[in-house]
Each structure stands twice: as structure tokens, then as C-alpha cells.
Short mmCIF file of C-alpha atoms in Angstrom, two decimals:
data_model
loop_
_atom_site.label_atom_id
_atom_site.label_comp_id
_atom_site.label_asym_id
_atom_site.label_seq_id
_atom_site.Cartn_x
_atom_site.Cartn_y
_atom_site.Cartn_z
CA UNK A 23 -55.62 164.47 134.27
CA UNK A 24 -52.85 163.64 136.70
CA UNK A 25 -50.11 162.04 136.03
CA UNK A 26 -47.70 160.93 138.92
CA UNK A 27 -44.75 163.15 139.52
CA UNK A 28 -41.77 161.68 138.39
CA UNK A 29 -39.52 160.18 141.39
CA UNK A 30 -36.36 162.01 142.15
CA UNK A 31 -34.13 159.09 141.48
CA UNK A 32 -34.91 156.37 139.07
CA UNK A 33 -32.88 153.20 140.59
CA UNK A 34 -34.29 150.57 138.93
CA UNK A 35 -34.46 148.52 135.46
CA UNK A 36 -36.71 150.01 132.77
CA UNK A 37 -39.25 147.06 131.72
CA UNK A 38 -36.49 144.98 132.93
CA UNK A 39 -34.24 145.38 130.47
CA UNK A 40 -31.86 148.26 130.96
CA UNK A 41 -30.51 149.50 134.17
CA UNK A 42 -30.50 153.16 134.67
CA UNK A 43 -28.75 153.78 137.90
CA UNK A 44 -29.74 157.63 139.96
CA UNK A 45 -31.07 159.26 136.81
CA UNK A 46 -32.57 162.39 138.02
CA UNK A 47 -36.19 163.45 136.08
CA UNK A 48 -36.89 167.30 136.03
CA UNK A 49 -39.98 168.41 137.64
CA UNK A 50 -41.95 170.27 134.57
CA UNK A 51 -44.69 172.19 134.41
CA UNK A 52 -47.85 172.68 132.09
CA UNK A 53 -47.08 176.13 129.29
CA UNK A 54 -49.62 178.00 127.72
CA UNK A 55 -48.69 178.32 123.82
CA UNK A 56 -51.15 181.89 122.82
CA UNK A 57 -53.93 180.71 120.52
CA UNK A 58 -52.35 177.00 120.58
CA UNK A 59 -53.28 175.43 123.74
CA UNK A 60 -51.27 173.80 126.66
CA UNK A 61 -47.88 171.36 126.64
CA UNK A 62 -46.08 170.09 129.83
CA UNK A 63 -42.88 171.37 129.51
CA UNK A 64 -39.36 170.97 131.53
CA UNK A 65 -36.76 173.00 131.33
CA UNK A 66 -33.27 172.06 133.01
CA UNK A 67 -30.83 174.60 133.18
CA UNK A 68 -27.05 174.08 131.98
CA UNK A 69 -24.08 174.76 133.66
CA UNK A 70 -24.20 179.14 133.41
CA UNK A 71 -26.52 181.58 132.53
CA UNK A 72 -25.96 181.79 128.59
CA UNK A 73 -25.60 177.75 128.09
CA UNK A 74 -26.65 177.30 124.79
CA UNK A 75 -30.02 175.79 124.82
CA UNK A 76 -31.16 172.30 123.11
CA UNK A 77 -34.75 171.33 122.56
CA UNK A 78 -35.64 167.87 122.44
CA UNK A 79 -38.97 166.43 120.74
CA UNK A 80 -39.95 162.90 121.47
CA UNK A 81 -40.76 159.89 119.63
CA UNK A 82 -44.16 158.19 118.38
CA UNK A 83 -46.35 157.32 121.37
CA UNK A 84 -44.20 158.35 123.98
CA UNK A 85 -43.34 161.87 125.90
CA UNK A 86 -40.89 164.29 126.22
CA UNK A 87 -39.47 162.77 129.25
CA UNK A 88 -39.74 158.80 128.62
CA UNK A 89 -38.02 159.23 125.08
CA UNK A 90 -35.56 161.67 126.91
CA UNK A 91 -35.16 160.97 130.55
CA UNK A 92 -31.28 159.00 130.29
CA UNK A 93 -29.93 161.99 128.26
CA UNK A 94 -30.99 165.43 129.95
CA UNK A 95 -28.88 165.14 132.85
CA UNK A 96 -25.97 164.38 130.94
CA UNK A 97 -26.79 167.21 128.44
CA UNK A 98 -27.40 169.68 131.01
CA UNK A 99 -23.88 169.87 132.00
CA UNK A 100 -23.59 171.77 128.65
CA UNK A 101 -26.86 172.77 127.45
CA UNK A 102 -30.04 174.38 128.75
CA UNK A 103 -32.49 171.23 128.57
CA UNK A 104 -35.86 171.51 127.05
CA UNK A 105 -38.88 168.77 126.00
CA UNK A 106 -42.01 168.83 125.29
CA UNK A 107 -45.07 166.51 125.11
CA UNK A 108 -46.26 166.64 121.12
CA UNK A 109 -49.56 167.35 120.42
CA UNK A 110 -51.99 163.87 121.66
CA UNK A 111 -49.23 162.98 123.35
CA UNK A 112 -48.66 162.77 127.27
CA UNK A 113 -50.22 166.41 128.41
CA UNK A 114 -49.70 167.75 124.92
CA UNK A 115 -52.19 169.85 123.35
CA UNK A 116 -55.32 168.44 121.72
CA UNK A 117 -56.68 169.07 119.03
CA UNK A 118 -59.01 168.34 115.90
CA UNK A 119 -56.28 166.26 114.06
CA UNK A 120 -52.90 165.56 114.31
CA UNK A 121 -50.66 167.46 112.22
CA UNK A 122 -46.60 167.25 111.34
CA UNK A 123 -47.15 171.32 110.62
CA UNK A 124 -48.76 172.12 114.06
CA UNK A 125 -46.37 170.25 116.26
CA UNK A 126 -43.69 172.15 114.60
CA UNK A 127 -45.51 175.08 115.03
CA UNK A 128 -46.01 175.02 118.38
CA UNK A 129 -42.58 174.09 118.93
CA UNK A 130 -41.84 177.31 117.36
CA UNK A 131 -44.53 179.39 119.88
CA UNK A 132 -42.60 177.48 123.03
CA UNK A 133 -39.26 179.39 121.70
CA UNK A 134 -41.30 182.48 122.02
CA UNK A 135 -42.59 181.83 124.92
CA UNK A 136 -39.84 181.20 126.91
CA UNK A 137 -37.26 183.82 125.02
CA UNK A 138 -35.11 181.48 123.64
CA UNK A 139 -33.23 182.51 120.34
CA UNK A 140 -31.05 180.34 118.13
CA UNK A 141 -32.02 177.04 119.74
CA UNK A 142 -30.60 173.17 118.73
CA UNK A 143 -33.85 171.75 117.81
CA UNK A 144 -33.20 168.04 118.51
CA UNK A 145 -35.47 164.75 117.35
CA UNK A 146 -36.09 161.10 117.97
CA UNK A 147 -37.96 159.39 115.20
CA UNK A 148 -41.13 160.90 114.80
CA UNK A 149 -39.37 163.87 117.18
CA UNK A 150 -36.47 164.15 113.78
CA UNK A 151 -39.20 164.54 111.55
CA UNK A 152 -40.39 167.32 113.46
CA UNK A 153 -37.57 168.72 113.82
CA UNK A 154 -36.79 168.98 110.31
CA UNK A 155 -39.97 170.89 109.77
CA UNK A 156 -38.95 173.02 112.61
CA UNK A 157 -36.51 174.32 110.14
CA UNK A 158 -38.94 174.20 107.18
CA UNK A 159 -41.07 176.40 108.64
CA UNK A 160 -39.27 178.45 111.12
CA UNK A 161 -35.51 178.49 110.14
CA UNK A 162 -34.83 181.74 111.52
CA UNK A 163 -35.58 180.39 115.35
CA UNK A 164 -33.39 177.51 114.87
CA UNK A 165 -29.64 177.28 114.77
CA UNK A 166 -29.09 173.37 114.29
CA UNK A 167 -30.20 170.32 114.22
CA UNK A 168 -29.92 166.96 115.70
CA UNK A 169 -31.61 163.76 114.03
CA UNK A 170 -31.52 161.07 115.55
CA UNK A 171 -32.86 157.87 114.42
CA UNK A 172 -34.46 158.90 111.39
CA UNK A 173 -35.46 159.36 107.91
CA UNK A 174 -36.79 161.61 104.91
CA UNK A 175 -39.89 159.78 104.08
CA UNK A 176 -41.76 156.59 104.55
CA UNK A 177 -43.80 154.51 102.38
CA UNK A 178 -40.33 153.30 100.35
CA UNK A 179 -41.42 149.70 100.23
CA UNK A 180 -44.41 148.07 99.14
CA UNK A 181 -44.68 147.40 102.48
CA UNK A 182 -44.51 150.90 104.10
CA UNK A 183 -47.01 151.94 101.45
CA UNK A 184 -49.91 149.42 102.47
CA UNK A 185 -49.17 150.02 106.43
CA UNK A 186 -49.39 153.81 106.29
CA UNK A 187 -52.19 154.03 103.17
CA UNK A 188 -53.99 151.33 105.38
CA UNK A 189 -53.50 153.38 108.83
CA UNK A 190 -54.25 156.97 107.23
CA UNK A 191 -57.83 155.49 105.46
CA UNK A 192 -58.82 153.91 108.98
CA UNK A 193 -57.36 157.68 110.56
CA UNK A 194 -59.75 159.45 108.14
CA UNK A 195 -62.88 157.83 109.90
CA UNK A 196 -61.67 158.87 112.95
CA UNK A 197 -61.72 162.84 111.87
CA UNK A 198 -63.34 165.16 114.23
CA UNK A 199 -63.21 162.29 117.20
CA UNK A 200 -60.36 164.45 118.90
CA UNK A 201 -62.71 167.00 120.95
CA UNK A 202 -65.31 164.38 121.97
CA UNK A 203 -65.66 163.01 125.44
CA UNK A 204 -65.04 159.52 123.95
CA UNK A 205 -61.75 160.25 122.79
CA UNK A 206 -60.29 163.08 125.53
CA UNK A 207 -61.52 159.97 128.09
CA UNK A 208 -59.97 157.97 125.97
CA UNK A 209 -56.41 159.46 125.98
CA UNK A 210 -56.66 160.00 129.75
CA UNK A 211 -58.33 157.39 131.77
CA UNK A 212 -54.86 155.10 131.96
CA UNK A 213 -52.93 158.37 133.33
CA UNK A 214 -55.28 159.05 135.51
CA UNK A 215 -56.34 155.69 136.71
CA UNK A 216 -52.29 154.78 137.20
CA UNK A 217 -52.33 157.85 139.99
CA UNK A 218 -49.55 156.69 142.46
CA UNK A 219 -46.46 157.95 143.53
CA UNK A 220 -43.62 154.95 142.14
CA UNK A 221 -40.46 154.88 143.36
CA UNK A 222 -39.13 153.07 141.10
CA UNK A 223 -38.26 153.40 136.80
CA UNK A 224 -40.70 151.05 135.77
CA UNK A 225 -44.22 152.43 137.55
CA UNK A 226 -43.25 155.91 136.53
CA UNK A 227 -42.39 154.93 132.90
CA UNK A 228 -45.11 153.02 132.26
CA UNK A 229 -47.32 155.21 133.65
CA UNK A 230 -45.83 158.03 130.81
CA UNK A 231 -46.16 155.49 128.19
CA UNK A 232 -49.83 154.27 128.65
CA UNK A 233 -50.70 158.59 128.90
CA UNK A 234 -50.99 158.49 124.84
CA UNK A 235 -53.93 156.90 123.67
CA UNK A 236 -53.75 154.17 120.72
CA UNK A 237 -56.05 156.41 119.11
CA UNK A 238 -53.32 159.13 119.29
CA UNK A 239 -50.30 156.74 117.77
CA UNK A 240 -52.71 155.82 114.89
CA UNK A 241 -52.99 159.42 113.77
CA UNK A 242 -49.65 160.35 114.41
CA UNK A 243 -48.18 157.47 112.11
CA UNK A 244 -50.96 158.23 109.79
CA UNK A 245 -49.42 161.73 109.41
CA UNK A 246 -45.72 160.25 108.83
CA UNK A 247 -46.77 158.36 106.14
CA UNK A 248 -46.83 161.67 104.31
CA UNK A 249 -43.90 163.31 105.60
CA UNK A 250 -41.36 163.76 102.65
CA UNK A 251 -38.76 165.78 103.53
CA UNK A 252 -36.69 164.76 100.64
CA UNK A 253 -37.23 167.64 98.04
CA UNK A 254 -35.78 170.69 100.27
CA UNK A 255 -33.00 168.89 102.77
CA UNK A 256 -30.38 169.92 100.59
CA UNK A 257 -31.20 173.70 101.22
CA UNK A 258 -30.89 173.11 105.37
CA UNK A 259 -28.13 176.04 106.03
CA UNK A 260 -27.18 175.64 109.86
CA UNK A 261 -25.21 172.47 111.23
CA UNK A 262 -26.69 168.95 111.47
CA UNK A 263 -26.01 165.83 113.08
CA UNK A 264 -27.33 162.58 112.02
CA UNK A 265 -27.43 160.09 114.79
CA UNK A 266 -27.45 156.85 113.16
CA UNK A 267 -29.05 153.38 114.56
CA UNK A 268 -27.02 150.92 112.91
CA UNK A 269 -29.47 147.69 114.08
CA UNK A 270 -32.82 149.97 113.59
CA UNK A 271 -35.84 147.44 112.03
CA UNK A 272 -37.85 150.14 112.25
CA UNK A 273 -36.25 152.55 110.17
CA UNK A 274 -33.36 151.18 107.96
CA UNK A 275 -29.75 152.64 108.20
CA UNK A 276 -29.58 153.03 104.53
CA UNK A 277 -31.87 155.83 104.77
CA UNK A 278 -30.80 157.23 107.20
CA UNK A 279 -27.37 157.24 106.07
CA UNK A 280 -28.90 158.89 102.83
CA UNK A 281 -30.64 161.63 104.88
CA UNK A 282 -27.44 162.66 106.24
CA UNK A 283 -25.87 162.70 103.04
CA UNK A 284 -27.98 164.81 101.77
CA UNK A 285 -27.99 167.97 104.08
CA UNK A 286 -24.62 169.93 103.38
CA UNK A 287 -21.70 169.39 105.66
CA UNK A 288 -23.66 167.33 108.15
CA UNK A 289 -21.67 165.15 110.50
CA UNK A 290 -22.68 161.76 110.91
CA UNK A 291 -22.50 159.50 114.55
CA UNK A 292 -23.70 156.05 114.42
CA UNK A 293 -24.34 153.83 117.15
CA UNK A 294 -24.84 149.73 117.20
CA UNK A 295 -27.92 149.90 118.40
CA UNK A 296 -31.85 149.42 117.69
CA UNK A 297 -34.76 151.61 117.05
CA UNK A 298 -35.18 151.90 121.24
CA UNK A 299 -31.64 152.92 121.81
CA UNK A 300 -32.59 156.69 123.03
CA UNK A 301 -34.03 154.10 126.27
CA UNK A 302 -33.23 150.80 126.46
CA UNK A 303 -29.84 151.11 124.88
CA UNK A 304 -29.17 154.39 126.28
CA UNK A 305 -25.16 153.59 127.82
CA UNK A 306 -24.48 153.76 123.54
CA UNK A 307 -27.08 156.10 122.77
CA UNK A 308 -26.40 159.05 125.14
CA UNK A 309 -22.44 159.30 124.58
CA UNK A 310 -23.07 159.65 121.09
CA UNK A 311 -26.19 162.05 121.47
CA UNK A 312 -23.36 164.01 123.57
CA UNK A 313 -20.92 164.00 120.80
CA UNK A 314 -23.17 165.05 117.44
CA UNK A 315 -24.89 167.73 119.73
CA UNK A 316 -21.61 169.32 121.16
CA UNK A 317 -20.41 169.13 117.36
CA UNK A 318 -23.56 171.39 116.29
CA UNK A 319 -23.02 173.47 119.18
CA UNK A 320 -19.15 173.84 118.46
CA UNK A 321 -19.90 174.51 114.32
CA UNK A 322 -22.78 177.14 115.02
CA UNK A 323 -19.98 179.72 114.79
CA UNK A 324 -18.38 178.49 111.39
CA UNK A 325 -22.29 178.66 109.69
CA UNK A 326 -22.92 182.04 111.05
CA UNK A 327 -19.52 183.67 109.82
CA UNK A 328 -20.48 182.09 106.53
CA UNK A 329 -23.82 183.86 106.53
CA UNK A 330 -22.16 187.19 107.08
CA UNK A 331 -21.29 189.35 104.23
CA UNK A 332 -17.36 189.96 104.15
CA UNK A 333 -16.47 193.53 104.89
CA UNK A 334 -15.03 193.77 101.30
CA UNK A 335 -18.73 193.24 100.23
CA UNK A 336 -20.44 196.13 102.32
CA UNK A 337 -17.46 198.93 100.98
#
């Protein structure tokens, strides 16, 4: 599967409803995770050597680079710029079902792989959920967090309940489909068949957004509608931002306001702006992205001193 390389400006509206004047979109390049499989990966380097190094994770349906593509240049003028494409999504890896646990595993192997150490491990929706179990899993690879429009669970309203129980019951007939023909074809074939070289934002991006299958979206919000991170966020122990979306439908403010509250000492940034905003309300999205990340970065020292025993404590 080819998808066509990203044009080295993007000068044009996206879907015609945001303008994103001479955004630059890293080249990437296609990892090998040991035992895992294969991602497309870029990596854009900050502004020296030892930048500290953020790693961004995408939302539902989309890639690394469409859910991303406003914010890593402006990041990379302090930060060493990674995403990813999640497991069924973009060139992610496949697999026999999707799984919350394996795309924050393999976000864990890319660390290895590429020799990072204390890394910002930063989400977007389904990318913050991730992210959080980043941290479940692996907390000694990551040395904070950024959420960003996001939550602790789903299925708090009679409503989320019947979507998601609905969606995972119609997932479960679906089990095993991943490694047939039927379904690889069917993640591919619009990539593929889109094969052009755009010069503009809106061939490229929705050439990215029609690479994930519907097949792929169904099992992916089948597996948030069991995410509850709830139970251990109090025990997170390096620095957190909480980017709020103050006009999100998708996922309310109230919980995400409560999310924040309950991880200790983390800093909360909200934006007026919708569930999109990492996109298509990216001039409020990326200053405030900016802010809650260099925050993190700035408080990584403050965590780690109180980690350390005091000198009194090792006489």
C-alpha cells in the first residue's frame, strides 16, 4: 500500500474550513517494532541535540500526521517530534484485534527502538487514552503526559452505554476478520486507489483519512467503550497537562475537567473549541498544546527531585 507523500507545503483550506497557511509535513518512514510488526513513523528533530522529545498518538480513525500535522512544526522548535500510526490505522500494524493494551505497547517498543528515554507521551482522544495506559503499563519510559481532549471512561450515559455495548457485540462478529484478504483489502484499497501526488491540504488529507478502514474505527471505539482509567489516575506520579475542549459534543468538558482533577498537581489549559480543534480549530488548539506541553517539560525537574531520596535519608 502506497500512500502519497505528503506535499512539502500545505497552502490550502482543510475540507474547506480552516486555512493552514505553509505548514510543513515531515517525510516519515515505515519502523519495525521486534515481534510487533511495522508503524510509519516521523520523527522531526528540535532545535539541539538533547531537545527533550514529545510523542504524539493520534485520534480515532485518523493518523499520526492528519491529527498532528498543524502542531509539529510549532513543537519542534522545542521538542524532538514523534507520531505514529496506531495499530489499523493509516500504515499501523495489523493485527488479530484491536487492543487499548497493544497500542500502548507498541508505543512503548518505538521508545526502544529509537533510544529515547524519559519521553512526553502526548494524546488526542482516543491518542489520551492511550497515552494514559502508556503510563499504566510502562511508567518507567515515560516522564509526562499530555491529554488532550479527553476522558477516563465512556459509557456514563444511557446513551454511551447502548452505542458502545451495541458497537462491541457487532465488533465481536467481526473477530479473526483482521488477517483475511477481505479485510487487509479492505483497509487499503482507498489509500492505494487515491495514489497521486496533491499539492494541495485537502487531496493529501483526505487521502490519510480514507487509509483507515470503517472496519478499523468500529473496533477501535469498540475497545474505548471499555477503557476505565478511573480507578488508578490518582497514582500518575510525573507531570500532566489536561488540554481541555470547552465546546467538545463528543466528549463533555465536565469530564474532562474531572480527569484532570483527579491526577495530582496536573495543570489544566482549556481552549473554546470543539472535539476537531487539534485540525480544524488548530490557530486555538496549537498555542495551547504549546503551553501545557512546555509546562510538563518545565515541571519534569520538580517530579524527579521529589522522587529522589534526600541526602539526610541515605546517611
Amino acid at each position: 500500500m502506497r500512500l502519497p507523500s505528503p506535499p512539502a507545503l500545505l497552502k490550502r483550506q482543510l475540507l474547506g474550513r480552516v486555512y493552514v497557511p505553509y505548514v510543513r509535513i515531515p517525510e516519515g518512514r515505515m519502523v519495525e517494532l521486534p515481534g510487533r510488526g511495522s508503524t510509519y513513523v516521523t520523527d522531526t528533530p528540535g532545535p539541539t541535540p538533547d531537545s527533550p522529545t514529545i510523542v504524539l498518538l493520534h485520534a480515532v480513525g485518523c493518523t499520526g500526521l492528519l491529527t498532528w500535522f498543524p502542531s509539529i512544526g510549532p513543537l519542534s522548535r522545542r521538542f524532538r517530534v514523534i507520531t505514529l500510526d496506531q495499530r489499523w490505522h493509516g500504515r499501523g500494524i495489523q493485527s488479530d484485534e484491536f487492543s487499548l493494551v497493544d497500542c500502548a505497547d507498541d508505543v512503548a517498543a518505538l521508545v526502544d527502538v529509537l533510544g529515547l528515554e524519559d519521553v512526553i507521551v502526548a494524546g488526542y482522544s482516543m491518542g489520551s487514552i492511550i497515552a494514559q495506559r502508556v503510563w499504566r503499563q510502562h511508567p518507567d519510559k515515560v516522564g509526562g503526559l499530555v491529554l488532550c481532549a479527553t476522558t477516563d471512561r465512556f459509557r456514563s450515559s444511557v446513551a454511551e452505554k447502548s452505542f458502545h455495548a451495541g458497537m462491541e457485540i457487532a465488533m465481536l462478529g467481526t473477530r479473526g476478520l483482521s488477517r483475511s484478504r477481505v479485510a487487509v483489502r479492505a483497509a487499503r484499497t482507498a489509500a492505494s486507489a487515491l495514489d497521486l501526488a496533491p499539492d494541495d491540504v485537502h487531496d493529501w488529507a483526505f487521502a490519510e483519512f480514507r487509509s483507515t478502514s470503517p472496519w478499523a474505527v468500529g473496533q477501535a471505539v469498540a475497545a474505548l467503550g471499555r477503557h476505565h482509567s478511573r480507578p488508578w489516575l490518582s497514582r500518575i506520579d510525573v507531570p500532566t497537562a489536561v488540554v481541555v475542549t470547552t465546546q467538545d459534543h463528543v466528549l463533555p468538558p465536565r469530564h474532562q475537567l474531572a480527569l484532570a482533577r483527579r491526577i495530582p498537581g496536573a495543570t489544566i489549559h482549556d481552549i473554546r473549541a470543539g472535539h476537531a480543534a487539534c485540525t480544524l480549530q488548530s490557530e486555538r488548539f496549537v498555542p495551547a498544546l504549546l503551553e501545557a506541553a512546555t509546562t510538563v517539560n518545565a515541571r519534569r525537574r520538580d517530579f524527579s527531585r521529589r522522587t529522589q531520596p534526600s541526602s539526610s535519608a541515605l546517611a
